């Protein structure tokens, strides 16, 4: 059985008040004392933190472009991807009905829980610690942002990067599949001619694992420029 400490390790933050952590991962189907209010707080904090990060990173972008990029970063899809990186679904406290219908894999439930965790960290340790944790979670995604193509996914951006340099397309290989059939984790490698070693990543589907691997390759390529 998964323990709170395992989740804290994945988050990079150790909760002193376990009741606060418990609230953040409790769905309304489980208890009246759930994460809805704290998720509301976390949503506002996330928007503020990401807005500030984008404002500093792109000093020449207009308000509309900054808003568009922020919307992509704080979208339910991105937050659910982040939740899967934390393996958050296995820690969620769900009512029997919600659990039986796959609530621990539902994007909206996962995204809400990430926002609730942000709110919980803020309540326990204040804004500076909260901002540091959020930025560490989003660091890789922010590092590879390109305002010209921020609406495109990582695989598309990597393909265009290589095509612009007339280089071979990336090679994705499925390395392993772990877990039960209803909750598998896929491990995929991505290799490109510009890098000496392959890069691997995991995800709750092969497509998501490939996207995560492409994102890592883009970061590695950025470091070589």
Short mmCIF file of C-alpha atoms in Angstrom, two decimals:
data_model
loop_
_atom_site.label_atom_id
_atom_site.label_comp_id
_atom_site.label_asym_id
_atom_site.label_seq_id
_atom_site.Cartn_x
_atom_site.Cartn_y
_atom_site.Cartn_z
CA UNK A 1 0.00 0.00 0.00
CA UNK A 2 1.25 3.44 -0.91
CA UNK A 3 2.17 5.74 1.97
CA UNK A 4 2.03 9.56 2.28
CA UNK A 5 5.84 9.64 2.47
CA UNK A 6 6.08 8.11 -1.01
CA UNK A 7 3.93 10.88 -2.42
CA UNK A 8 5.93 13.52 -0.57
CA UNK A 9 9.13 12.17 -2.13
CA UNK A 10 7.63 12.52 -5.58
CA UNK A 11 6.45 16.06 -4.82
CA UNK A 12 9.80 17.06 -3.34
CA UNK A 13 7.97 18.40 -0.30
CA UNK A 14 7.49 16.80 3.12
CA UNK A 15 4.20 17.69 4.80
CA UNK A 16 4.47 18.21 8.53
CA UNK A 17 0.68 18.24 8.90
CA UNK A 18 -0.51 14.96 7.39
CA UNK A 19 -4.14 16.01 7.80
CA UNK A 20 -3.48 18.82 5.30
CA UNK A 21 -2.04 16.35 2.82
CA UNK A 22 -4.97 14.01 3.41
CA UNK A 23 -7.44 16.78 2.65
CA UNK A 24 -5.62 17.66 -0.59
CA UNK A 25 -5.96 14.12 -1.95
CA UNK A 26 -9.55 13.57 -0.78
CA UNK A 27 -12.26 13.66 -3.46
CA UNK A 28 -15.74 14.88 -2.61
CA UNK A 29 -17.07 11.35 -3.19
CA UNK A 30 -15.01 10.15 -0.20
CA UNK A 31 -15.79 12.75 2.45
CA UNK A 32 -17.45 16.08 3.12
CA UNK A 33 -14.01 17.21 4.28
CA UNK A 34 -12.56 17.15 0.78
CA UNK A 35 -10.18 19.12 -1.45
CA UNK A 36 -12.65 21.42 -3.24
CA UNK A 37 -11.94 24.56 -1.21
CA UNK A 38 -8.20 24.06 -1.08
CA UNK A 39 -8.20 23.33 -4.82
CA UNK A 40 -9.83 26.74 -5.38
CA UNK A 41 -6.93 28.31 -3.51
CA UNK A 42 -4.32 26.28 -5.38
CA UNK A 43 -5.80 27.24 -8.75
CA UNK A 44 -5.33 30.94 -7.98
CA UNK A 45 -1.79 30.38 -6.70
CA UNK A 46 -0.83 28.34 -9.76
CA UNK A 47 -2.07 31.03 -12.14
CA UNK A 48 -0.15 33.71 -10.23
CA UNK A 49 3.09 31.71 -10.07
CA UNK A 50 3.07 30.75 -13.73
CA UNK A 51 2.06 34.27 -14.79
CA UNK A 52 5.02 35.72 -12.89
CA UNK A 53 7.41 33.14 -14.38
CA UNK A 54 6.25 33.88 -17.94
CA UNK A 55 6.34 37.65 -17.35
CA UNK A 56 10.01 37.38 -16.37
CA UNK A 57 10.98 34.86 -19.06
CA UNK A 58 9.38 36.67 -21.99
CA UNK A 59 9.79 40.44 -21.41
CA UNK A 60 8.78 41.29 -24.98
CA UNK A 61 5.56 39.28 -25.24
CA UNK A 62 2.21 41.04 -25.22
CA UNK A 63 -0.50 40.27 -22.68
CA UNK A 64 -2.49 38.13 -25.11
CA UNK A 65 0.43 35.84 -25.90
CA UNK A 66 1.36 35.51 -22.23
CA UNK A 67 -2.23 34.58 -21.42
CA UNK A 68 -2.30 31.96 -24.19
CA UNK A 69 0.90 30.30 -23.01
CA UNK A 70 -0.22 30.38 -19.39
CA UNK A 71 -3.52 28.76 -20.33
CA UNK A 72 -1.62 25.88 -21.94
CA UNK A 73 0.63 25.41 -18.92
CA UNK A 74 -2.16 25.43 -16.33
CA UNK A 75 -4.66 23.46 -18.42
CA UNK A 76 -6.30 20.37 -17.02
CA UNK A 77 -4.40 18.26 -19.56
CA UNK A 78 -1.00 19.55 -18.40
CA UNK A 79 -1.92 19.19 -14.73
CA UNK A 80 -3.10 15.62 -15.33
CA UNK A 81 0.22 14.84 -17.05
CA UNK A 82 2.01 16.27 -14.01
CA UNK A 83 -0.18 14.16 -11.72
CA UNK A 84 0.76 11.04 -13.66
CA UNK A 85 4.44 11.91 -13.24
CA UNK A 86 3.78 11.89 -9.49
CA UNK A 87 1.74 8.68 -9.84
CA UNK A 88 -0.84 10.69 -7.92
CA UNK A 89 -3.82 8.54 -8.89
CA UNK A 90 -2.83 5.71 -6.56
CA UNK A 91 -2.79 8.08 -3.58
CA UNK A 92 -6.22 9.66 -4.13
CA UNK A 93 -8.96 8.97 -1.59
CA UNK A 94 -12.09 8.25 -3.59
CA UNK A 95 -15.56 6.98 -2.79
CA UNK A 96 -16.38 3.45 -3.88
CA UNK A 97 -18.42 4.54 -6.88
CA UNK A 98 -15.79 6.97 -8.10
CA UNK A 99 -13.06 4.39 -7.61
CA UNK A 100 -14.98 1.70 -9.50
CA UNK A 101 -15.49 3.99 -12.48
CA UNK A 102 -11.78 4.82 -12.79
CA UNK A 103 -11.77 8.14 -10.97
CA UNK A 104 -8.07 7.79 -10.14
CA UNK A 105 -7.34 8.03 -13.88
CA UNK A 106 -9.80 10.85 -14.67
CA UNK A 107 -7.94 13.95 -15.87
CA UNK A 108 -10.22 16.42 -14.11
CA UNK A 109 -9.85 14.61 -10.78
CA UNK A 110 -6.07 14.42 -11.12
CA UNK A 111 -5.80 18.09 -12.14
CA UNK A 112 -7.94 19.19 -9.19
CA UNK A 113 -5.74 17.22 -6.80
CA UNK A 114 -2.57 18.88 -8.12
CA UNK A 115 -4.12 22.29 -7.50
CA UNK A 116 -5.21 21.16 -4.03
CA UNK A 117 -1.65 20.09 -3.23
CA UNK A 118 -0.41 23.53 -4.27
CA UNK A 119 -2.93 25.10 -1.93
CA UNK A 120 -1.91 22.77 0.89
CA UNK A 121 1.80 23.57 0.50
CA UNK A 122 0.98 27.28 0.58
CA UNK A 123 -1.11 26.96 3.74
CA UNK A 124 1.62 25.05 5.54
CA UNK A 125 4.79 26.81 4.33
CA UNK A 126 3.82 30.10 2.70
CA UNK A 127 4.11 31.59 -0.77
CA UNK A 128 7.88 31.41 -1.31
CA UNK A 129 8.08 27.68 -0.64
CA UNK A 130 4.94 27.08 -2.67
CA UNK A 131 6.36 29.01 -5.64
CA UNK A 132 9.67 27.13 -5.45
CA UNK A 133 7.88 23.78 -5.56
CA UNK A 134 5.54 24.74 -8.40
CA UNK A 135 8.36 26.14 -10.51
CA UNK A 136 10.40 22.98 -9.95
CA UNK A 137 7.47 20.90 -11.21
CA UNK A 138 7.04 23.08 -14.29
CA UNK A 139 10.73 23.82 -14.89
CA UNK A 140 11.18 21.44 -17.83
CA UNK A 141 8.02 22.64 -19.56
CA UNK A 142 8.88 26.32 -19.12
CA UNK A 143 12.48 25.78 -20.28
CA UNK A 144 11.42 24.54 -23.72
CA UNK A 145 8.65 27.08 -24.33
CA UNK A 146 8.73 28.72 -27.72
CA UNK A 147 6.11 31.47 -28.13
CA UNK A 148 6.01 30.74 -31.87
CA UNK A 149 5.03 27.12 -31.35
CA UNK A 150 3.84 26.85 -27.75
CA UNK A 151 0.50 25.49 -28.96
CA UNK A 152 2.26 22.44 -30.42
CA UNK A 153 3.02 19.29 -28.47
CA UNK A 154 6.56 18.13 -27.69
CA UNK A 155 6.72 15.47 -30.41
CA UNK A 156 5.68 17.97 -33.06
CA UNK A 157 8.19 20.56 -31.84
CA UNK A 158 11.00 17.99 -31.79
CA UNK A 159 10.14 16.82 -35.29
CA UNK A 160 10.12 20.40 -36.61
CA UNK A 161 13.42 21.14 -34.83
CA UNK A 162 15.10 18.21 -36.60
CA UNK A 163 13.47 18.82 -39.97
CA UNK A 164 14.64 22.45 -39.93
CA UNK A 165 18.21 21.13 -39.65
CA UNK A 166 17.65 18.38 -42.26
CA UNK A 167 18.33 15.69 -39.66
CA UNK A 168 16.71 12.25 -39.27
CA UNK A 169 13.45 12.09 -37.36
CA UNK A 170 13.48 10.85 -33.74
CA UNK A 171 13.30 7.13 -33.05
CA UNK A 172 10.87 6.08 -30.30
CA UNK A 173 11.09 2.62 -28.77
CA UNK A 174 8.88 1.00 -26.16
CA UNK A 175 11.26 -0.29 -23.49
CA UNK A 176 8.90 -1.73 -20.91
CA UNK A 177 5.35 -1.81 -19.58
CA UNK A 178 4.79 -2.02 -15.83
CA UNK A 179 1.78 -2.47 -13.58
CA UNK A 180 -1.61 -4.12 -13.81
CA UNK A 181 -3.64 -3.91 -17.02
CA UNK A 182 -5.93 -1.19 -15.65
CA UNK A 183 -3.07 0.97 -14.39
CA UNK A 184 -0.06 0.50 -16.62
CA UNK A 185 3.03 2.64 -16.89
CA UNK A 186 4.79 2.74 -20.25
CA UNK A 187 8.52 3.41 -20.53
CA UNK A 188 9.70 4.76 -23.87
CA UNK A 189 13.09 5.83 -25.22
CA UNK A 190 13.75 8.57 -27.74
CA UNK A 191 16.98 8.86 -29.69
CA UNK A 192 18.11 11.60 -32.07
CA UNK A 193 21.31 11.94 -34.07
CA UNK A 194 22.41 15.10 -32.22
CA UNK A 195 22.63 13.29 -28.87
CA UNK A 196 25.04 10.47 -28.08
CA UNK A 197 22.69 8.68 -25.69
CA UNK A 198 19.01 7.88 -25.78
CA UNK A 199 16.59 9.51 -23.35
CA UNK A 200 13.74 7.67 -21.68
CA UNK A 201 10.54 8.72 -19.96
CA UNK A 202 7.37 7.15 -18.62
CA UNK A 203 3.66 7.84 -18.88
CA UNK A 204 0.24 6.30 -18.32
CA UNK A 205 0.02 5.57 -22.06
CA UNK A 206 2.58 5.02 -24.78
CA UNK A 207 1.64 8.33 -26.38
CA UNK A 208 2.13 10.23 -23.13
CA UNK A 209 5.47 8.50 -22.52
CA UNK A 210 6.62 9.50 -26.02
CA UNK A 211 5.55 13.09 -25.40
CA UNK A 212 7.47 13.14 -22.10
CA UNK A 213 10.56 11.68 -23.77
CA UNK A 214 10.37 14.25 -26.57
CA UNK A 215 10.14 17.03 -23.98
CA UNK A 216 13.31 15.75 -22.28
CA UNK A 217 15.13 15.53 -25.62
CA UNK A 218 14.19 19.14 -26.42
CA UNK A 219 15.65 20.23 -23.09
CA UNK A 220 18.85 18.26 -23.75
CA UNK A 221 19.15 19.79 -27.22
CA UNK A 222 18.67 23.24 -25.79
CA UNK A 223 21.65 22.64 -23.48
CA UNK A 224 23.86 21.75 -26.47
CA UNK A 225 23.15 24.98 -28.36
#
